[in-house]
Coordinates of C-alpha atoms and ligand atoms in Angstrom, one line a residue:
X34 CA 103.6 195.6 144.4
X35 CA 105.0 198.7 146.0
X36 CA 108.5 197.7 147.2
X37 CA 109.5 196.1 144.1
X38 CA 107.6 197.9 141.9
X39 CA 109.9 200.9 142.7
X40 CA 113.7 199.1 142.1
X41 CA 115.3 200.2 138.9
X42 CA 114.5 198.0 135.9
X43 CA 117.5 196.1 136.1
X44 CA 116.9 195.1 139.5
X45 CA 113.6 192.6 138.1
X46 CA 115.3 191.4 135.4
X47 CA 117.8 187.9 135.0
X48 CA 118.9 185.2 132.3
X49 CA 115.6 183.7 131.3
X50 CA 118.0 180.8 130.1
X51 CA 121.2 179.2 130.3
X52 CA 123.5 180.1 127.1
X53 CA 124.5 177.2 125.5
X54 CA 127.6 176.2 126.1
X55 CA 130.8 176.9 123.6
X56 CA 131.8 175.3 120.8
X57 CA 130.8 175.1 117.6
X58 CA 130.6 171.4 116.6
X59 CA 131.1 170.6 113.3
X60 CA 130.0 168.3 109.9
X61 CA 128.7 165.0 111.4
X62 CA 128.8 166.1 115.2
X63 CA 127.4 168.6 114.6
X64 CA 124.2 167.4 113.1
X65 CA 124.1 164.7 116.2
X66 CA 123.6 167.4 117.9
X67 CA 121.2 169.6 116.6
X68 CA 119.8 166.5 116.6
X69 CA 119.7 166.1 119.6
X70 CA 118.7 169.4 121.0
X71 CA 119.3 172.2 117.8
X72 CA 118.8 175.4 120.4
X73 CA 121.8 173.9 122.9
X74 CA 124.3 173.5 119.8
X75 CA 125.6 176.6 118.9
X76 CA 128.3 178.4 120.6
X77 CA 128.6 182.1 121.6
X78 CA 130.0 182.6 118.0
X79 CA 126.4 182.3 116.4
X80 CA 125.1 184.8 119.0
X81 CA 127.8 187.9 118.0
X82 CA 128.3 187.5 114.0
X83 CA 125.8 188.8 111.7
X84 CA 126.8 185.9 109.2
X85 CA 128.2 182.4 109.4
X86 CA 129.6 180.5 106.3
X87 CA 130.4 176.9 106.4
X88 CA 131.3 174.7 103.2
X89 CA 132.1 171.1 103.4
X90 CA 131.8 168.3 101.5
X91 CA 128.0 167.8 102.2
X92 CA 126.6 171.4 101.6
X93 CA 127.3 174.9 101.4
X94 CA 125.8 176.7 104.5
X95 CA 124.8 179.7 105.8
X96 CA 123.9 181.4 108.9
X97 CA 122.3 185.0 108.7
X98 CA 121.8 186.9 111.8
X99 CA 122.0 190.1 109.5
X100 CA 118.6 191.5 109.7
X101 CA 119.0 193.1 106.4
X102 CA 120.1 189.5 104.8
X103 CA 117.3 188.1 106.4
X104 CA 115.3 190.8 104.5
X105 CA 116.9 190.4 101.1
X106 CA 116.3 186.6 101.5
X107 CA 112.8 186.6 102.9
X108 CA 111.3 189.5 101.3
X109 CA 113.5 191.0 98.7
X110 CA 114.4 188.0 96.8
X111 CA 112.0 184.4 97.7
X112 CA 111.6 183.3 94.7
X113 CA 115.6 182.5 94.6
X114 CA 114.9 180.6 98.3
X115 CA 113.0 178.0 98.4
X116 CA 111.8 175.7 101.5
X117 CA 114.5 173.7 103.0
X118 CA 114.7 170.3 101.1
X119 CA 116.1 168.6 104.9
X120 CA 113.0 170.0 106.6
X121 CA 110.6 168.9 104.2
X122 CA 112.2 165.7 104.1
X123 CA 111.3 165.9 108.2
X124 CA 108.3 167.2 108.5
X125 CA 107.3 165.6 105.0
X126 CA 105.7 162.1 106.3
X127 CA 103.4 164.2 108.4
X128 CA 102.7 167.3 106.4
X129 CA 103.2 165.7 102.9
X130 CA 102.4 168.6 100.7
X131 CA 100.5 170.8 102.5
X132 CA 100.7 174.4 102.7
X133 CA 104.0 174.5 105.2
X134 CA 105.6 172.5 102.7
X135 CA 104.6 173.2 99.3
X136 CA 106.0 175.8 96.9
X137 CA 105.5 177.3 93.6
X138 CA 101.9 177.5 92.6
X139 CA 101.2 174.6 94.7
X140 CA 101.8 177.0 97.7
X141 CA 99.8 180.0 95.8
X142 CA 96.7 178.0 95.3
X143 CA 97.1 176.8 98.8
X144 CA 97.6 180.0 100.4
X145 CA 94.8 181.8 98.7
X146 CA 92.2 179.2 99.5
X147 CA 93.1 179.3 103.2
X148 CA 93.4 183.4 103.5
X149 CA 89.9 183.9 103.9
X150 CA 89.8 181.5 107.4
X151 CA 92.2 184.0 108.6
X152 CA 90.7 187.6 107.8
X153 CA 90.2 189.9 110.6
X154 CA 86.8 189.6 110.0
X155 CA 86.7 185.2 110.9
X156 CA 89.4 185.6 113.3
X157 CA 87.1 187.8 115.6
X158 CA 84.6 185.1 115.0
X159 CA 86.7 182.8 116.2
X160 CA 87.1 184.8 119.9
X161 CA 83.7 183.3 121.2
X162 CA 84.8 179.9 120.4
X163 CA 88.6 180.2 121.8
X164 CA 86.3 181.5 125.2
X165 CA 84.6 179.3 125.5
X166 CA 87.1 176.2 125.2
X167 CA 89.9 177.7 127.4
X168 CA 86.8 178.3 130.1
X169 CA 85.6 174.9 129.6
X170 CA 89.1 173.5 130.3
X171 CA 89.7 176.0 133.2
X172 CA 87.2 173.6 134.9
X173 CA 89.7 171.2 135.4
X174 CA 91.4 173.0 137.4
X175 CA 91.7 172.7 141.0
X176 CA 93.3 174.6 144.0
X177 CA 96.6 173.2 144.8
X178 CA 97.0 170.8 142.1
X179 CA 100.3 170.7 140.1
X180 CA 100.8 169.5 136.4
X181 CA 102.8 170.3 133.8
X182 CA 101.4 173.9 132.1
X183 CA 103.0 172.6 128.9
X184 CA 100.7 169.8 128.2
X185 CA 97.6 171.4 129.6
X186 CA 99.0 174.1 127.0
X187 CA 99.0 171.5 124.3
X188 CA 95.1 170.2 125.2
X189 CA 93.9 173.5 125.3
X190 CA 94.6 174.8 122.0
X191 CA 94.5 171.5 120.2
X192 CA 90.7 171.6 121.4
X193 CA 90.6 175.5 120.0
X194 CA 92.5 174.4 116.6
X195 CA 89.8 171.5 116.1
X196 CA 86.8 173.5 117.4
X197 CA 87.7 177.0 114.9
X198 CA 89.2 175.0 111.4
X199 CA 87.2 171.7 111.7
X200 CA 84.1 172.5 113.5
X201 CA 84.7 169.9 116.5
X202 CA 84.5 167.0 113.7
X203 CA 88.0 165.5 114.5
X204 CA 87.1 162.4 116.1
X205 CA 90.8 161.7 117.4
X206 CA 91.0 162.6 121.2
X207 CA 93.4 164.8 122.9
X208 CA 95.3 161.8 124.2
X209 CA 95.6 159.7 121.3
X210 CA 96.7 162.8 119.2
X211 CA 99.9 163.6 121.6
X212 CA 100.6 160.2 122.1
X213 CA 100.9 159.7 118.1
X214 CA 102.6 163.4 117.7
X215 CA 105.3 163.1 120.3
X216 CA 106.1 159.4 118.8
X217 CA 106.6 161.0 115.3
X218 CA 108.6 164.2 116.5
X219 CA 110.8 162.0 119.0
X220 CA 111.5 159.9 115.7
X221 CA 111.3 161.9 112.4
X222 CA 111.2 165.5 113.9
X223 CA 114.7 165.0 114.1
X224 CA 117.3 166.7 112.0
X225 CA 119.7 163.2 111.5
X226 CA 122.1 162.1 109.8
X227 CA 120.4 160.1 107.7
X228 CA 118.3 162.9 106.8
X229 CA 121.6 165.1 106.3
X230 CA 122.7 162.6 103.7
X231 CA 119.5 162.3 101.7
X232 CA 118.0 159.0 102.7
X233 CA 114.9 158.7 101.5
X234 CA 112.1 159.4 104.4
X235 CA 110.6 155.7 103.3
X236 CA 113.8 153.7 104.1
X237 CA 113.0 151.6 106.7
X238 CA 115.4 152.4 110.1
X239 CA 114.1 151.3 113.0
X240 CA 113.1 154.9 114.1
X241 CA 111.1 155.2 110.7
X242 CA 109.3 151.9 111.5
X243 CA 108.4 153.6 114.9
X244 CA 107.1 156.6 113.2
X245 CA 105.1 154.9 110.8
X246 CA 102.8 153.6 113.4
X247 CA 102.0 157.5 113.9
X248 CA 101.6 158.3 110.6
X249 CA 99.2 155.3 109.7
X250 CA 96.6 156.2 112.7
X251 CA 96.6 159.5 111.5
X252 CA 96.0 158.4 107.9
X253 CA 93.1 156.4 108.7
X254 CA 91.2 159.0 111.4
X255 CA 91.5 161.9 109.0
X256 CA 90.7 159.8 106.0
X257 CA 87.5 159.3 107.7
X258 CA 87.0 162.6 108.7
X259 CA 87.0 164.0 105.3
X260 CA 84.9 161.0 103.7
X261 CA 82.4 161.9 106.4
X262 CA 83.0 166.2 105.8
X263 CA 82.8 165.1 101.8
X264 CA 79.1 163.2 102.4
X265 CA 77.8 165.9 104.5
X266 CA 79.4 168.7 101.5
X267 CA 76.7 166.2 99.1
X268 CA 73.9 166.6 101.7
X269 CA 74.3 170.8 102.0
X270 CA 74.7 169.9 105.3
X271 CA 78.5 170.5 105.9
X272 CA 79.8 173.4 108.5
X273 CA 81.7 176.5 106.7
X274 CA 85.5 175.7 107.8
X275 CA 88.8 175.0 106.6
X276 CA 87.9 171.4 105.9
X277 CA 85.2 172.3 104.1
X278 CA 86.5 175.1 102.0
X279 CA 89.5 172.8 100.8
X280 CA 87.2 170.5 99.9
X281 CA 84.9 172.9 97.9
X282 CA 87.3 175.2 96.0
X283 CA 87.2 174.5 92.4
X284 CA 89.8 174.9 90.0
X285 CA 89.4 177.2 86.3
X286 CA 87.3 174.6 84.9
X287 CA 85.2 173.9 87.4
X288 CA 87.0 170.9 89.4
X289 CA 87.9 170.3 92.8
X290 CA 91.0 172.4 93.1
X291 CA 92.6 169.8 95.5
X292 CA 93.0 165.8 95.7
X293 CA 92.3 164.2 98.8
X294 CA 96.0 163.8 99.3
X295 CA 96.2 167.7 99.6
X296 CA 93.7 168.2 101.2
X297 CA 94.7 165.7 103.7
X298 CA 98.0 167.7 104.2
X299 CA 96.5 170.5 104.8
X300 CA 94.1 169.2 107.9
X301 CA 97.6 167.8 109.1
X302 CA 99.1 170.7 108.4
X303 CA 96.5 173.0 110.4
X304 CA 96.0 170.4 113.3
X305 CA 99.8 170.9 114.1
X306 CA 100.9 173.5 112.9
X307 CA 98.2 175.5 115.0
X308 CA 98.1 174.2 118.1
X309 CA 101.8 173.0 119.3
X310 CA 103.2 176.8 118.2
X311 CA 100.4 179.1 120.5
X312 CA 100.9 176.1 123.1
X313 CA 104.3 176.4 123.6
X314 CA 104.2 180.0 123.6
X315 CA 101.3 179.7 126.4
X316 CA 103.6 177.5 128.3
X317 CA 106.6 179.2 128.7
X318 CA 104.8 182.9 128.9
X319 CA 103.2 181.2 132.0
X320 CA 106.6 179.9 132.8
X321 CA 108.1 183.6 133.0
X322 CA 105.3 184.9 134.5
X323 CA 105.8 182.7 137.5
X324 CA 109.7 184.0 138.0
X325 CA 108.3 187.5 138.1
X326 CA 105.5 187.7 140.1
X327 CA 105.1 192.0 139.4
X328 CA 104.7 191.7 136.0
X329 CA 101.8 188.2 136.8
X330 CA 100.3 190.7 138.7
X331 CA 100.0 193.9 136.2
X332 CA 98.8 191.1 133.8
X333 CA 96.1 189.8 135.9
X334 CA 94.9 193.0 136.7
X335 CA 94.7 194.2 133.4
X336 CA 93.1 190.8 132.0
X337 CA 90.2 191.1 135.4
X338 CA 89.9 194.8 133.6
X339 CA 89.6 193.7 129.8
X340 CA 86.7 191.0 130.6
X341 CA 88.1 188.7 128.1
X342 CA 88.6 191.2 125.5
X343 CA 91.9 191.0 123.6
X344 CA 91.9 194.6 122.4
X345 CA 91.9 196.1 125.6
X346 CA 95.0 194.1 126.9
X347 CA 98.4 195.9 125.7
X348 CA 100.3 194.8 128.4
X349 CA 99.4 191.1 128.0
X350 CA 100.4 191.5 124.3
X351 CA 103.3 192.9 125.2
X352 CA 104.3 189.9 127.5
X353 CA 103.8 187.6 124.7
X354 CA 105.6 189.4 122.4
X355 CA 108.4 189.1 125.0
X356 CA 108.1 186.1 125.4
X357 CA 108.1 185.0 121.8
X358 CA 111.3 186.4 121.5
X359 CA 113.2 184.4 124.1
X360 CA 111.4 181.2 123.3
X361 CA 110.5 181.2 119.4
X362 CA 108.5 178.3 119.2
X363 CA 109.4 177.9 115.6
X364 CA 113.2 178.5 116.4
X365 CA 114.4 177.9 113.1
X366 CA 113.3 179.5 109.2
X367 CA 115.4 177.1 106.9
X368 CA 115.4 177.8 102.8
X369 CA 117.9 176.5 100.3
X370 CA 118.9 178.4 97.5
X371 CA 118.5 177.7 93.9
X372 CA 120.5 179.8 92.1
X373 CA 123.6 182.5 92.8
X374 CA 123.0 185.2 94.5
X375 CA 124.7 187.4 97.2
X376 CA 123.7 187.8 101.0
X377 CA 124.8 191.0 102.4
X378 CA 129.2 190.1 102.1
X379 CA 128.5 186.5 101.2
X380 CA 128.0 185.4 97.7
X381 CA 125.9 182.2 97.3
X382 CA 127.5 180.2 93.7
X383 CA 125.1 177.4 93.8
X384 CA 122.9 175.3 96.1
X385 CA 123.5 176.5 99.4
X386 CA 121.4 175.6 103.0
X387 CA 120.4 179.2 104.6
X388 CA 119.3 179.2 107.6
X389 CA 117.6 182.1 109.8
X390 CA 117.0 181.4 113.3
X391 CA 114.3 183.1 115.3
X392 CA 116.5 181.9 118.5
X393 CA 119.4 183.2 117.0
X394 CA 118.7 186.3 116.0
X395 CA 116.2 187.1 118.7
X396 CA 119.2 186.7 121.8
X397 CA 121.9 188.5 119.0
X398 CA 124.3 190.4 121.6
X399 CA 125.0 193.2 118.6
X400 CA 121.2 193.6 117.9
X401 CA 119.3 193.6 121.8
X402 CA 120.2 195.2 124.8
X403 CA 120.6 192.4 127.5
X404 CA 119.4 190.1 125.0
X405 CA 118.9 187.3 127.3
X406 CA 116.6 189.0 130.1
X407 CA 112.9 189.7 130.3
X408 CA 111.8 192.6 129.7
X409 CA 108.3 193.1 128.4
X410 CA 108.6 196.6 127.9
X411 CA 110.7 196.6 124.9
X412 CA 107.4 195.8 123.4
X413 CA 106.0 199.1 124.4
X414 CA 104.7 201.9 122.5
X415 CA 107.6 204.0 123.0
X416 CA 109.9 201.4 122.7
X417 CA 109.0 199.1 119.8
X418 CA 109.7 201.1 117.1
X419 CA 113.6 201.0 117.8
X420 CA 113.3 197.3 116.8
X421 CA 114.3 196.7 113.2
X422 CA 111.1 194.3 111.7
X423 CA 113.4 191.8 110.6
X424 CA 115.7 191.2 114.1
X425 CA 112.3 189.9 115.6
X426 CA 110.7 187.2 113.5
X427 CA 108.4 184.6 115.3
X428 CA 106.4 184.3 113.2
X429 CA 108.6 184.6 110.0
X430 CA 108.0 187.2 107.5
X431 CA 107.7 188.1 103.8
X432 CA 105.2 185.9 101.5
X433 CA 105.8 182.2 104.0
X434 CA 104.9 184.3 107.1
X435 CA 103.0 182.5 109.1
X436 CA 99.3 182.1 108.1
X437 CA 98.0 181.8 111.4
X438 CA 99.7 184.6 113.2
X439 CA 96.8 187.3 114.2
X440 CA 94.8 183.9 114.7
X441 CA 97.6 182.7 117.2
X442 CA 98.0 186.6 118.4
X443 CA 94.1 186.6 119.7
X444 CA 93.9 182.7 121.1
X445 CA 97.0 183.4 123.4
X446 CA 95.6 186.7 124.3
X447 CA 92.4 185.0 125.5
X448 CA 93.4 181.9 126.9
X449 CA 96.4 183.8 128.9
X450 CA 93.7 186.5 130.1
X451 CA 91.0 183.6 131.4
X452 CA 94.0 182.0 133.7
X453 CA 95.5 185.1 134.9
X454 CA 92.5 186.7 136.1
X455 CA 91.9 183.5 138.2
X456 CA 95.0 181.5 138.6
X457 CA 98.3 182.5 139.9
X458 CA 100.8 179.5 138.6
X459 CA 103.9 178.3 140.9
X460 CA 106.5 176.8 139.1
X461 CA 107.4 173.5 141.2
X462 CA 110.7 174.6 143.0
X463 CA 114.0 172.4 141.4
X464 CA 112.3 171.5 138.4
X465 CA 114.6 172.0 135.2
X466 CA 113.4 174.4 132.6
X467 CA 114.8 173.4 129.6
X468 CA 114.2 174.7 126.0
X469 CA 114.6 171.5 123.5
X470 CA 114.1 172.3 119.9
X471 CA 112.4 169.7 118.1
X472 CA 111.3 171.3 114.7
X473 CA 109.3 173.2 117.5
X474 CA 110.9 174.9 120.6
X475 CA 109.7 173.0 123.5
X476 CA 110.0 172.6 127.4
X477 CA 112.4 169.1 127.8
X478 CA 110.7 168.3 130.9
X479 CA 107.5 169.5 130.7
X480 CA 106.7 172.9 132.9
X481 CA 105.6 171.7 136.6
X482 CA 103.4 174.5 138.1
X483 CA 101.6 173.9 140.7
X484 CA 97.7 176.0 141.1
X485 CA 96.8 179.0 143.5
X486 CA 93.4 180.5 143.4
X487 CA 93.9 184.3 142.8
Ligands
HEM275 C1 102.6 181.4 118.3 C2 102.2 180.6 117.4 C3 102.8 180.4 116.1 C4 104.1 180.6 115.7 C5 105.3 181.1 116.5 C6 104.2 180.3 114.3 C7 105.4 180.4 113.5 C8 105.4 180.2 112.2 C9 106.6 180.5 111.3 C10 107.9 181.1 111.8 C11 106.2 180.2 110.0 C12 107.1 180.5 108.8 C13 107.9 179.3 108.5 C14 108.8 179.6 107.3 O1 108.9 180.7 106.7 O2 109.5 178.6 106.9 C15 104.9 179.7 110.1 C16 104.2 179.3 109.0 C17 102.9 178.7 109.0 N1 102.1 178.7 110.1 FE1 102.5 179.4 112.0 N2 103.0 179.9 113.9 C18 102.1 179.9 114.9 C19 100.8 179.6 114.9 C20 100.1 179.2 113.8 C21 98.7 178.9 113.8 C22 97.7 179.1 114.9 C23 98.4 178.4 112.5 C24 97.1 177.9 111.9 C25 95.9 178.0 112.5 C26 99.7 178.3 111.8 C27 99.8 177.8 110.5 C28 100.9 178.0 109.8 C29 101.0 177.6 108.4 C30 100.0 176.9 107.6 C31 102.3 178.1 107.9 C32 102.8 178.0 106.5 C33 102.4 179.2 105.7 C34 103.0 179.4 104.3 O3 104.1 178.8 104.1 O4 102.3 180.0 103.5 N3 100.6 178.8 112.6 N4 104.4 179.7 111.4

């Protein structure tokens, strides 16, 4: 480490991405092309203003970069903010009504039946089992092998997901699952035009057709899952999960507080949701810590020190943290408003699209130093408390912030520790890194590594 170790800060640290380019594209273009990639179409514009109002003849819209706005509008004032109806219409075929989705006292009963799966209590439960999965994949592994760290990313904590919320019951394979998923968000998981203008998600363009292959084998395996969870619920033989928990929680008088359709949501909602976020953020952690090989090494150490233990790896969470900020899996937090209001100078009349963007807000030139370099030690204990709460949002915040995040927090933590301490990963020289945003922020090309022993 020595040499290096001792060069001013500056020194380690480059673009961790290419800016996107300028020009702000408008109305229909626009939405081809945040469409097409919605991290790569904005121009320097939405990186320096704190808000950015458009109104046109489809919808009134706002950009806030303002971390006070995003304050007033995801903590001060929710109730007037309600999910996006675009990304429901999206993410709807998949996640129907699940938590994600829902709202009102949908979303309540929702989120209180779920809460106790993610008390610090069960989520410390759940370190044994996120061990022993990322060990048992770690197998795999061989000396000099290359693959792409995103989709070994993707197998790893779709295992963990299945393992922690649903007991290992899901029948559906790792391969069948990403072949399905990738066919839905490569069709639907786009923000179109169609989409834009309001066409119903069950009108039948060829893309929908494509997608409804997806959605039907999904249908049928987790129909069967929970017939088979709701016989073994009948025999007092059922595992105490998510799956069965949905299916047990009564309503005032005594009911099942859920219909199979929600609770079928929900075990979508939970299987995506909580595995494609921690696996991106896996992915391109590992990515950045193969362009600075000082900061792999402080980790590894550390990680070799800790034993597996999450508490007793700052550094490692400090990485993450880092890295969460330059690549947000969930890049964009999208609400529309349902009645006036005002946003910091902007006064919403009627119906407008807000949108608060992780990726946005999180590379702001007026709200980071050298917002697009990587530096883990903004994250540190002298440091972090300069950082307003609502300029760095990953995981969201205020009532909709992400369920799963000291869940996600702990599973990187551990699955990032058991490859560091044994694996140093190379990424393969001249492949492109290239952040696509698909409702989720992923690597276009996958993440070519290639595997030294440590
Ligand atoms: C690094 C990993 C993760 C990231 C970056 C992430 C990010 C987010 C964000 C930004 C939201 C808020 C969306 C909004 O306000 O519109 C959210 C909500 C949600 N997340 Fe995560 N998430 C991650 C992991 C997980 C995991 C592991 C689970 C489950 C095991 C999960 C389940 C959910 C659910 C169910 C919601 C909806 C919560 C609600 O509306 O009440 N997430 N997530």
């Amino acid at each position: 480490m020595g040499e290096r170790h001792d060069m001013p800060v500056e020194s380690r640290l480059r673009p961790a991405a290419p800016i996107p380019r300028e020009g702000l594209l408008n109305r229909l273009q626009a939405v081809r092309e945040i469409g097409r990639n919605a991290v790569a179409a904005w121009s320097e514009h939405a990186y320096r203003e704190l808000y950015v109002y458009d109104r046109n003849w489809m919808q009134d819209f706002l950009l806030v970069n303002d971390p006070e706005g995003v304050k007033h509008v995801l903590l001060d004032n929710p109730q007037n903010y309600v999910k996006s109806r675009q990304l429901q219409r999206t993410t709807g075929p998949a996640l129907g009504n699940g938590l994600f989705n829902a709202d009102g006292e949908s979303w309540r009963s929702q989120r209180r039946t779920a809460a106790p799966m993610f008390s610090m209590r069960h989520i410390a439960e759940f370190a044994g089992p996120m061990a022993k999965v990322a060990q048992a994949e770690l197998e795999r592994w061989r000396e000099g092998a290359e693959f792409d760290a995103a989709e070994e990313m993707m197998r790893l904590t779709y295992r963990i997901i299945v393992e922690t919320m649903f007991s290992g019951d899901v029948r559906i394979d790792y391969a069948a699952m990403a072949r399905h998923f990738v066919t839905y968000l490569d069709t639907l998981g786009r923000i179109d035009i169609l989409t834009t203008l309001g066409l119903p998600y069950w009108a039948p363009t060829p893309k929908r057709l494509r997608a409804g292959v997806a959605i039907r084998f999904f249908r049928r395996e987790i129909g069967a899952l929970i017939d088979k969870r709701a016989g073994e619920i009948a025999r007092g033989t059922a595992p105490n999960d998510l799956l069965t928990l949905l299916l047990t929680t009564k309503d005032p008088e005594g009911g099942a507080l859920f219909g199979r359709d929600e609770v079928y949501d929900n075990v979508m909602t939970f299987m995506f949701a909580g595995h494609e976020t921690t696996a991106n953020t896996l992915a391109w952690t590992l990515y950045l810590l193969s362009q600075f090989p000082e900061i792999d090494e402080r980790v590894a150490a550390e990680a070799r020190a800790a034993e597996g233990d999450p508490a007793r790896m700052p550094y490692a969470r400090q990485v993450i943290e880092e890295s969460l900020r330059l690549y947000p899996p969930a890049p964009f937090v999208s609400r529309d408003s349902v009645g006036p209001d005002r946003v910091g100078p902007v006064e919403i009349r009627g119906k407008t699209s807000v949108l608060i963007s992780p990726w946005l807000i999180q590379r702001h030139r007026k709200l980071w130093d050298d917002p697009d370099y990587f530096d883990p030690d903004r994250f540190s204990p002298e440091r972090r408390d300069k950082i307003h709460r609502f300029a760095y949002l990953p995981f969201g915040a205020g009532p909709r912030i992400c369920i799963g995040m000291g869940f996600a927090m702990q599973e990187a933590l551990i699955a990032l520790g058991a490859i560091v301490s044994r694996w140093r990963l190379h990424l393969v020289p001249g492949h492109p890194v290239v952040p696509l945003a698909r409702l989720t922020l992923r690597p276009e090309f996958g993440i070519k590594m290639k595997l030294e022993r440590r």
